[in-house]
Short mmCIF file of C-alpha atoms and ligand atoms in Angstrom, two decimals:
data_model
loop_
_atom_site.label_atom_id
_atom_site.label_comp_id
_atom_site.label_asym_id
_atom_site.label_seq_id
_atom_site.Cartn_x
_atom_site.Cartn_y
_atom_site.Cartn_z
CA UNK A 1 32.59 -44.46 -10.63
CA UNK A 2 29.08 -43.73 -9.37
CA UNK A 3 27.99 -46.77 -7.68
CA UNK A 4 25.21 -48.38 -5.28
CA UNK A 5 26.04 -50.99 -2.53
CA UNK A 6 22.50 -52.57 -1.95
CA UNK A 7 22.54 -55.03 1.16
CA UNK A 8 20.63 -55.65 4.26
CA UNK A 9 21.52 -53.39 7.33
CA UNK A 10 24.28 -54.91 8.87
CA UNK A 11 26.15 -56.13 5.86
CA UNK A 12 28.81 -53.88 5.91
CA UNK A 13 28.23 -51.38 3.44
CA UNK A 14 29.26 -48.87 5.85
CA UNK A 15 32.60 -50.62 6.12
CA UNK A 16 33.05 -51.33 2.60
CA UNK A 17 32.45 -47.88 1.34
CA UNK A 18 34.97 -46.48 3.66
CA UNK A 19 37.27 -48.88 1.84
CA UNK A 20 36.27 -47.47 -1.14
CA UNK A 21 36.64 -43.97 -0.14
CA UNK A 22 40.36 -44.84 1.16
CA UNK A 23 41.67 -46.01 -2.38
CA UNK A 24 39.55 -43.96 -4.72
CA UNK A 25 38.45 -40.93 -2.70
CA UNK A 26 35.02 -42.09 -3.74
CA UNK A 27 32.79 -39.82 -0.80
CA UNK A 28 30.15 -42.18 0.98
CA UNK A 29 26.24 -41.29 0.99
CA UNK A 30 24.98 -42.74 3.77
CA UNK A 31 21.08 -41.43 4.05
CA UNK A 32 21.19 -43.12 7.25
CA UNK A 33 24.22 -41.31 8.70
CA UNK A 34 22.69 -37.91 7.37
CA UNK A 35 19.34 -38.86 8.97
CA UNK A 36 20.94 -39.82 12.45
CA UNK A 37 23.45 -36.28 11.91
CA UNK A 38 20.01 -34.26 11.40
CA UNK A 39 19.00 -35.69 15.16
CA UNK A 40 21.76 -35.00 16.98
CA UNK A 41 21.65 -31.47 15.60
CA UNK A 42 18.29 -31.16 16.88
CA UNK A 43 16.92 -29.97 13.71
CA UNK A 44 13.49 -30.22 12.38
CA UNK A 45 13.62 -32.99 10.52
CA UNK A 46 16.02 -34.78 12.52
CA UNK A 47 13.00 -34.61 15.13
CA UNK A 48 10.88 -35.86 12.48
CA UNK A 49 12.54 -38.86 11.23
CA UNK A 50 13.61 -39.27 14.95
CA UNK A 51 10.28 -41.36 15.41
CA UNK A 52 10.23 -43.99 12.53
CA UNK A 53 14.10 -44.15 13.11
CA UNK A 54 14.03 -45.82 16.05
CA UNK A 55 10.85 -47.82 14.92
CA UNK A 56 12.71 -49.40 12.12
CA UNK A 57 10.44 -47.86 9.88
CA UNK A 58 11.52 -46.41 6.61
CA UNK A 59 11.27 -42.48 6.22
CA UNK A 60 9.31 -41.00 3.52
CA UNK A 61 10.80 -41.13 -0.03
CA UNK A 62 10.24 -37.16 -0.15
CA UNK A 63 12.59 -36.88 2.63
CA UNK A 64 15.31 -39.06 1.32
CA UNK A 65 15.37 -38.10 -2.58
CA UNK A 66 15.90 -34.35 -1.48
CA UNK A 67 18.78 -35.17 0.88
CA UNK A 68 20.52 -37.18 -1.87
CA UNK A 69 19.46 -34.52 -5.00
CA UNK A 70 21.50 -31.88 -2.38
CA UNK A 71 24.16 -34.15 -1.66
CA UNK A 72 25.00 -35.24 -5.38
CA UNK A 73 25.55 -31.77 -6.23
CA UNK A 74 28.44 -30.99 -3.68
CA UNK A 75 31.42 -30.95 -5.78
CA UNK A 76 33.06 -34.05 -4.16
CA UNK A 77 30.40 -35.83 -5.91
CA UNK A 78 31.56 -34.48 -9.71
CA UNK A 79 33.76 -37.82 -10.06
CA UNK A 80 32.03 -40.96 -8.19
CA UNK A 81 30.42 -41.60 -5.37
CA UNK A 82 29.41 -44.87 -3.11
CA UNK A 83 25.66 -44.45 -2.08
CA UNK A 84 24.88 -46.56 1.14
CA UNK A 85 21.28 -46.99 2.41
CA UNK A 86 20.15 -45.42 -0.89
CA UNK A 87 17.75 -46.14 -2.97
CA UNK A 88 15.55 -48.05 -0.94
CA UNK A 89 12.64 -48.09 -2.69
CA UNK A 90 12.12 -48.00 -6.77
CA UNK A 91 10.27 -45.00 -6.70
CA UNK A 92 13.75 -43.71 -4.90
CA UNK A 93 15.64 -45.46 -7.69
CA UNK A 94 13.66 -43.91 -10.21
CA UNK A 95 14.14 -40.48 -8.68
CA UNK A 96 17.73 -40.37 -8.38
CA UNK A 97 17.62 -41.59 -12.23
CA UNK A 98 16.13 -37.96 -12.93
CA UNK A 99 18.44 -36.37 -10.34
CA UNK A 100 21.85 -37.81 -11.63
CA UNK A 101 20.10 -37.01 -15.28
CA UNK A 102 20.12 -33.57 -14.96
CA UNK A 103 23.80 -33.41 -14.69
CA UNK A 104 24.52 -35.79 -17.26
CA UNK A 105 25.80 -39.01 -15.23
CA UNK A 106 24.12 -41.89 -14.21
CA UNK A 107 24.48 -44.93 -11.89
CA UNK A 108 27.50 -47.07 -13.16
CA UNK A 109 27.57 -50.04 -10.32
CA UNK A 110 25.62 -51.59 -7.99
CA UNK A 111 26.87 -54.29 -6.23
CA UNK A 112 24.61 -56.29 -3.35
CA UNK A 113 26.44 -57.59 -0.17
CA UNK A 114 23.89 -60.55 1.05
CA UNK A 115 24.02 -62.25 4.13
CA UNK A 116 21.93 -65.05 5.71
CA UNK A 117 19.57 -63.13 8.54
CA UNK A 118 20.90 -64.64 11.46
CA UNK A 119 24.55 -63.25 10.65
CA UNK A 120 22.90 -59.69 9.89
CA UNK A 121 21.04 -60.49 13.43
CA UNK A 122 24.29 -61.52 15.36
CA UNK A 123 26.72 -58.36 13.94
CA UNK A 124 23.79 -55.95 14.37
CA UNK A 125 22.52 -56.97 18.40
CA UNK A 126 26.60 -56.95 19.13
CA UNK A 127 26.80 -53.87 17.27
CA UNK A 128 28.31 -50.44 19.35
CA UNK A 129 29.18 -46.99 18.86
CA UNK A 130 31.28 -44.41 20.21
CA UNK A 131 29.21 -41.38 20.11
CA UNK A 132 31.90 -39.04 19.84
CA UNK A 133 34.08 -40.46 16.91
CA UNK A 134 31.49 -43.03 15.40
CA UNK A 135 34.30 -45.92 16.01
CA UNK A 136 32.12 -49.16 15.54
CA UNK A 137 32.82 -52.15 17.62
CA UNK A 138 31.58 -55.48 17.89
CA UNK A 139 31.28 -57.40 21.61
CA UNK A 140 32.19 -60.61 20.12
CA UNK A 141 33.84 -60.03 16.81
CA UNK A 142 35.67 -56.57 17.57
CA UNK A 143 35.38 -55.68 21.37
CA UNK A 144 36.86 -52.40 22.89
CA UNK A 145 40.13 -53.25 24.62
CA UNK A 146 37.54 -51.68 28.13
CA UNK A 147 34.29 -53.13 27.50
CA UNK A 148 31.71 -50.65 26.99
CA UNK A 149 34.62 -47.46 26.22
CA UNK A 150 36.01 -46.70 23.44
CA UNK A 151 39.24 -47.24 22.51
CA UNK A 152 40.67 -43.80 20.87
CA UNK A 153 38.43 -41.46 23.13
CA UNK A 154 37.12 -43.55 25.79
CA UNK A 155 33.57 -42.14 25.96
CA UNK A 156 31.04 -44.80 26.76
CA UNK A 157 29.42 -46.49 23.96
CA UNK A 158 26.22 -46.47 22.66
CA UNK A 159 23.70 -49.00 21.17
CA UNK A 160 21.51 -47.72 18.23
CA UNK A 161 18.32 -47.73 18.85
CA UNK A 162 17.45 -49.83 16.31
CA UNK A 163 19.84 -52.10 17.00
CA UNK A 164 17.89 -54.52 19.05
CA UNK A 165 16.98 -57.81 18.02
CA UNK A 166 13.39 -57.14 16.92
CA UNK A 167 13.85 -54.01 15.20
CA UNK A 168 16.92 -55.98 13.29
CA UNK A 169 14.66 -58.76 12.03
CA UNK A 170 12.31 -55.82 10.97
CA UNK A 171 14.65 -54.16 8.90
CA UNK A 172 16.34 -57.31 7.39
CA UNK A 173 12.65 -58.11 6.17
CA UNK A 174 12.36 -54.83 4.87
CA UNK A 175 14.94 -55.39 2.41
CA UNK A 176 14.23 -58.86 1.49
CA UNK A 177 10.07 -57.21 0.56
CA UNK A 178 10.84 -53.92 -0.45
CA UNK A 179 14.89 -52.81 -0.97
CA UNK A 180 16.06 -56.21 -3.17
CA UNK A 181 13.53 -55.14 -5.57
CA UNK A 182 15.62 -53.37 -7.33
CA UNK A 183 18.10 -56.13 -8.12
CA UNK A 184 16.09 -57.20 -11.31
CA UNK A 185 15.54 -53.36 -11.60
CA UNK A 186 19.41 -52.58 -12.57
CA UNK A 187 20.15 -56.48 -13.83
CA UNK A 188 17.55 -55.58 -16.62
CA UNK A 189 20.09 -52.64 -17.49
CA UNK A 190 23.40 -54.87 -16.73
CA UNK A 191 24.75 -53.32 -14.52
CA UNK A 192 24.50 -55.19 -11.33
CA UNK A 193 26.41 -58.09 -9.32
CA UNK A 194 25.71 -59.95 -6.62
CA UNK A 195 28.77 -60.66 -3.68
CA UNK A 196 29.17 -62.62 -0.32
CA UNK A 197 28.42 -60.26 2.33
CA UNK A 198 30.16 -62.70 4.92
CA UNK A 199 33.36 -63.10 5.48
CA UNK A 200 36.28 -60.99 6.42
CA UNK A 201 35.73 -56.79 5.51
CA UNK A 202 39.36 -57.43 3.52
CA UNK A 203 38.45 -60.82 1.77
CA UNK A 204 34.60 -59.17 0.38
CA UNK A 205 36.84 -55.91 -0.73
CA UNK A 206 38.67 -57.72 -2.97
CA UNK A 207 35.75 -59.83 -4.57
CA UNK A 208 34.27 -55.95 -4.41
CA UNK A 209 36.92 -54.60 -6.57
CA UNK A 210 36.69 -57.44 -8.78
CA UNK A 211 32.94 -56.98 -9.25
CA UNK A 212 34.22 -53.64 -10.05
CA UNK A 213 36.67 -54.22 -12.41
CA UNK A 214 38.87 -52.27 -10.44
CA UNK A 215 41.24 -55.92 -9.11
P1 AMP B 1 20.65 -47.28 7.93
O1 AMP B 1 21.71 -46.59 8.72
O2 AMP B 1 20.93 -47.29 6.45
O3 AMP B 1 20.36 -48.67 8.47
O4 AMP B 1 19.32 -46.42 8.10
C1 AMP B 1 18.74 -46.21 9.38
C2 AMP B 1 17.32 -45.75 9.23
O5 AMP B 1 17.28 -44.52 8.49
C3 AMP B 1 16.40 -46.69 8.45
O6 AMP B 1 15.86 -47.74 9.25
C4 AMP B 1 15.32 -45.71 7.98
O7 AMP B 1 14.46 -45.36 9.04
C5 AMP B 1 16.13 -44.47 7.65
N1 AMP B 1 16.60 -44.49 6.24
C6 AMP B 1 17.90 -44.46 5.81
N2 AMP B 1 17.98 -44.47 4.48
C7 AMP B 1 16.69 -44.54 4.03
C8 AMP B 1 16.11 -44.62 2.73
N3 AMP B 1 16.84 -44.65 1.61
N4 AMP B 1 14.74 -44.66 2.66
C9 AMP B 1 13.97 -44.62 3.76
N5 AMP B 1 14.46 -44.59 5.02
C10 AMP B 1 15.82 -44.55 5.16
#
C-alpha cells in the first residue's frame, strides 16, 4: 500500500497515519516532521527552512523532493508507506512519479481528509506539544491532566510556531490554492477519495479503511 493523505494542516493526517502505521506497519513520511527534526538538529538546512517555517510559507520543491527520493529508498519503505504533508505542489507530485518509477512502484491511494476552516483554525490555535516525546494535546479537546505539562514526561509544552491563528488561516489557504490541486490530478487516474476530516480520529479511521478497501 503506497498511499497519500492530502488534507489541510490540522486535519489529522498526522493522527491517522499513526493509525495506519499501528495495524499495517505502514512507516509515516511526514516532510514536515523531517523539516522541524532538521532544526532542532541545528543543521544547515534545518536553519534554512527554519525561516519560511515559521512564516507559513512553503519550502522549495528542491528541498522537499530530495528528502522524500532519500526517504523512499530506506528499506521500511519496500512494502507501503503513508506520505503526510507530501506532495504539495504538482510539480512535487510529478516528481515523486519519477522517483517511485525508478523502483518500479507507484502511488496506489490517496485519500483527502477535508475540514471546514474554522475547525482546522480551532484544533490548530489549541494545538500543543511536548518537546521531548512529541505527545500532542489539545486545551479544549485533549488537555494535559497539568495544564501546560505533559502528561508522560512532564516537560512544559510548546506551541508551534506556526500555530497561531494567522499563520493557520495562511496555510489552510494554501491548500485550498495550491495543495487540492492535485485532487483532479490523481481522480483523472482513479485513484483518489474524498473523506470527512471531522469527527472522532476512530470514527474517520474506519471510513479510512473503507476508502481503502482494507474494512
Ligand atoms: P506540516 O507539518 O505538514 O504542516 O508542515 C510544516 C511546514 O513545513 C509547512 O508550512 C512548510 O513550510 C513545510 N513543508 C512541509 N512539507 C512541505 C512540502 N511538501 N512542500 C513545501 N513545504 C513543506
Amino acid at each position: 500500500m503506497n498511499i497519500i493523505l492530502l488534507g489541510p494542516p490540522g486535519a489529522g493526517k498526522g493522527t491517522q497515519a499513526k493509525k495506519l502505521w499501528s495495524d499495517f506497519r505502514l512507516p509515516q513520511i511526514s516532510t514536515g516532521d523531517i523539516l522541524r527534526e532538521e532544526q532542532a538538529k541545528g543543521t544547515d538546512l534545518g536553519k534554512r527552512v527554519k525561516v519560511l517555517m515559521d512564516k507559513a510559507q512553503l519550502v522549495p520543491d528542491e528541498i522537499v523532493i530530495e528528502i522524500v527520493d532519500h526517504r523512499l529508498r530506506e528499506p521500511d519503505c519496500k512494502d507501503g508507506f503513508v506520505l503526510d504533508g507530501f506532495p504539495r505542489t504538482i510539480p512535487q507530485a510529478e516528481a515523486l512519479d519519477s522517483v517511485l518509477k525508478k523502483t518500479g512502484r507507484k502511488i496506489e491511494n490517496v485519500i483527502a481528509l477535508d475540514a471546514p476552516e474554522q475547525v482546522i483554525v480551532d484544533r490548530i490555535t489549541g494545538r500543543r506539544t511536548c518537546p521531548k516525546d512529541g505527545t500532542i494535546y489539545h486545551v479544549v479537546t485533549h488537555p494535559p491532566i497539568r495544564m501546560g505539562f505533559c502528561d508522560k514526561c512532564n516537560t512544559g509544552l510548546v506551541q508551534r510556531a506556526d500555530d497561531s491563528e494567522e499563520k493557520a488561516r495562511k496555510r489552510y489557504g494554501d491548500y485550498v490554492t495550491t495543495t487540492a490541486r492535485l485532487k483532479p490530478f490523481y481522480s483523472a487516474r482513479g485513484i483518489f477519495r474524498q473523506i470527512d476530516g471531522v469527527g472522532t480520529p476512530e470514527g474517520i479511521y474506519v471510513e479510512l479503511k473503507r476508502a481503502l478497501g482494507k474494512s
